[in-house]
Amino acid sequence: IKPLKKVTSDVYYQSCHFFSARTHICEQYQTILTSSTYQPKFEYEGEQCISALLSTYTPVFLFVVLISSPLSATIDILIVPLIAPWCYSNQQTHTIAKWMFF
């Protein structure tokens, strides 16, 4: 982040030059030129912006990948084989088994 200089820009806008009281319509427009000056609060260079995004979102992305992948794999490997036979054998009598087997 670096301090910035004031920026001055030309601004063109149109204004009604002749308004008809009879028809209530602007019949002639004129273009007016004025200048506008402002001072930006800050400016990022491209490298700073990319660095900020990467440093913010990389840890979140890695955390989600590391947590979600092993968790679903663990459930598939350890829990499903234990529950599947029970669900299959009890699907006619237990509501939970019906729901899980379906």
Coordinates of C-alpha atoms in Angstrom, one line a residue:
I1 CA 0.0 0.0 0.0
K2 CA 1.4 3.4 -0.9
P3 CA 0.1 6.9 -0.7
L4 CA -1.4 8.3 -3.8
K5 CA -1.6 11.6 -5.5
K6 CA -4.8 13.4 -6.3
V7 CA -6.5 12.4 -9.6
T8 CA -8.2 14.9 -11.8
S9 CA -10.5 13.8 -14.6
D10 CA -12.6 15.6 -17.1
V11 CA -16.3 14.9 -16.7
Y12 CA -18.9 15.5 -19.5
Y13 CA -22.6 15.6 -18.7
Q14 CA -25.7 16.8 -20.6
S15 CA -28.1 19.3 -19.3
C16 CA -31.3 20.6 -20.7
H17 CA -30.6 23.9 -22.5
F18 CA -34.1 24.6 -23.7
F19 CA -37.2 23.2 -22.0
S20 CA -40.6 23.6 -23.6
A21 CA -43.3 24.7 -21.1
R22 CA -46.0 23.7 -23.6
T23 CA -44.9 20.1 -24.2
H24 CA -42.9 19.6 -21.0
I25 CA -40.1 18.1 -23.0
C26 CA -36.5 19.2 -23.2
E27 CA -36.0 20.2 -26.8
Q28 CA -32.3 21.1 -26.7
Y29 CA -29.4 19.7 -24.7
Q30 CA -26.0 21.0 -24.1
T31 CA -22.9 19.2 -23.1
I32 CA -21.1 20.6 -20.1
L33 CA -17.5 19.9 -19.2
T34 CA -16.2 20.1 -15.7
S35 CA -13.3 18.6 -13.9
S36 CA -13.4 16.3 -10.9
T37 CA -10.6 15.8 -8.4
Y38 CA -10.3 13.1 -5.8
Q39 CA -7.6 11.4 -3.8
P40 CA -7.7 7.6 -3.6
K41 CA -7.2 6.2 -0.1
F42 CA -5.0 3.3 -1.3
E43 CA -3.9 1.3 -4.3
Y44 CA -2.8 -2.3 -4.5
E45 CA -0.2 -3.5 -7.0
G46 CA -1.1 -6.7 -8.8
E47 CA 1.5 -8.8 -6.9
Q48 CA 0.2 -7.5 -3.5
C49 CA -3.4 -8.4 -4.3
I50 CA -2.5 -11.9 -5.4
S51 CA -0.3 -12.4 -2.4
A52 CA -3.1 -11.3 -0.1
L53 CA -5.6 -13.7 -1.7
L54 CA -3.2 -16.6 -1.6
S55 CA -2.2 -16.0 2.0
T56 CA -5.8 -15.7 3.1
Y57 CA -7.4 -18.6 1.2
T58 CA -4.7 -21.2 0.9
P59 CA -4.8 -22.3 4.6
V60 CA -8.6 -22.5 4.4
F61 CA -8.5 -24.6 1.2
L62 CA -5.8 -26.9 2.6
F63 CA -7.7 -27.4 5.9
V64 CA -10.9 -28.3 4.1
V65 CA -9.1 -30.8 1.8
L66 CA -7.2 -32.4 4.6
I67 CA -10.2 -32.7 6.9
S68 CA -12.9 -33.7 4.4
S69 CA -11.0 -36.3 2.4
P70 CA -9.7 -38.5 5.2
L71 CA -13.0 -38.1 7.1
S72 CA -15.1 -39.5 4.3
A73 CA -12.6 -42.2 3.5
T74 CA -12.5 -43.3 7.2
I75 CA -16.3 -43.5 7.2
D76 CA -16.4 -45.5 4.0
I77 CA -13.7 -47.9 5.2
L78 CA -14.5 -48.4 8.9
I79 CA -18.1 -47.5 9.6
V80 CA -20.0 -48.6 6.4
P81 CA -18.8 -52.3 6.6
L82 CA -20.0 -52.5 10.2
I83 CA -23.4 -51.0 9.6
A84 CA -24.3 -52.4 6.1
P85 CA -24.9 -56.1 7.3
W86 CA -27.1 -54.9 10.1
C87 CA -29.1 -52.6 7.8
Y88 CA -29.5 -55.4 5.2
S89 CA -30.7 -58.0 7.8
N90 CA -33.0 -55.6 9.6
Q91 CA -34.5 -53.6 6.7
Q92 CA -37.9 -55.1 7.2
T93 CA -38.3 -54.5 10.9
H94 CA -36.3 -51.3 11.7
T95 CA -37.2 -47.9 10.4
I96 CA -33.6 -46.7 10.6
A97 CA -32.4 -49.8 8.7
K98 CA -35.0 -49.1 6.0
W99 CA -33.9 -45.5 5.7
M100 CA -30.1 -46.4 5.6
F101 CA -30.5 -49.3 3.2
F102 CA -32.7 -47.4 0.8

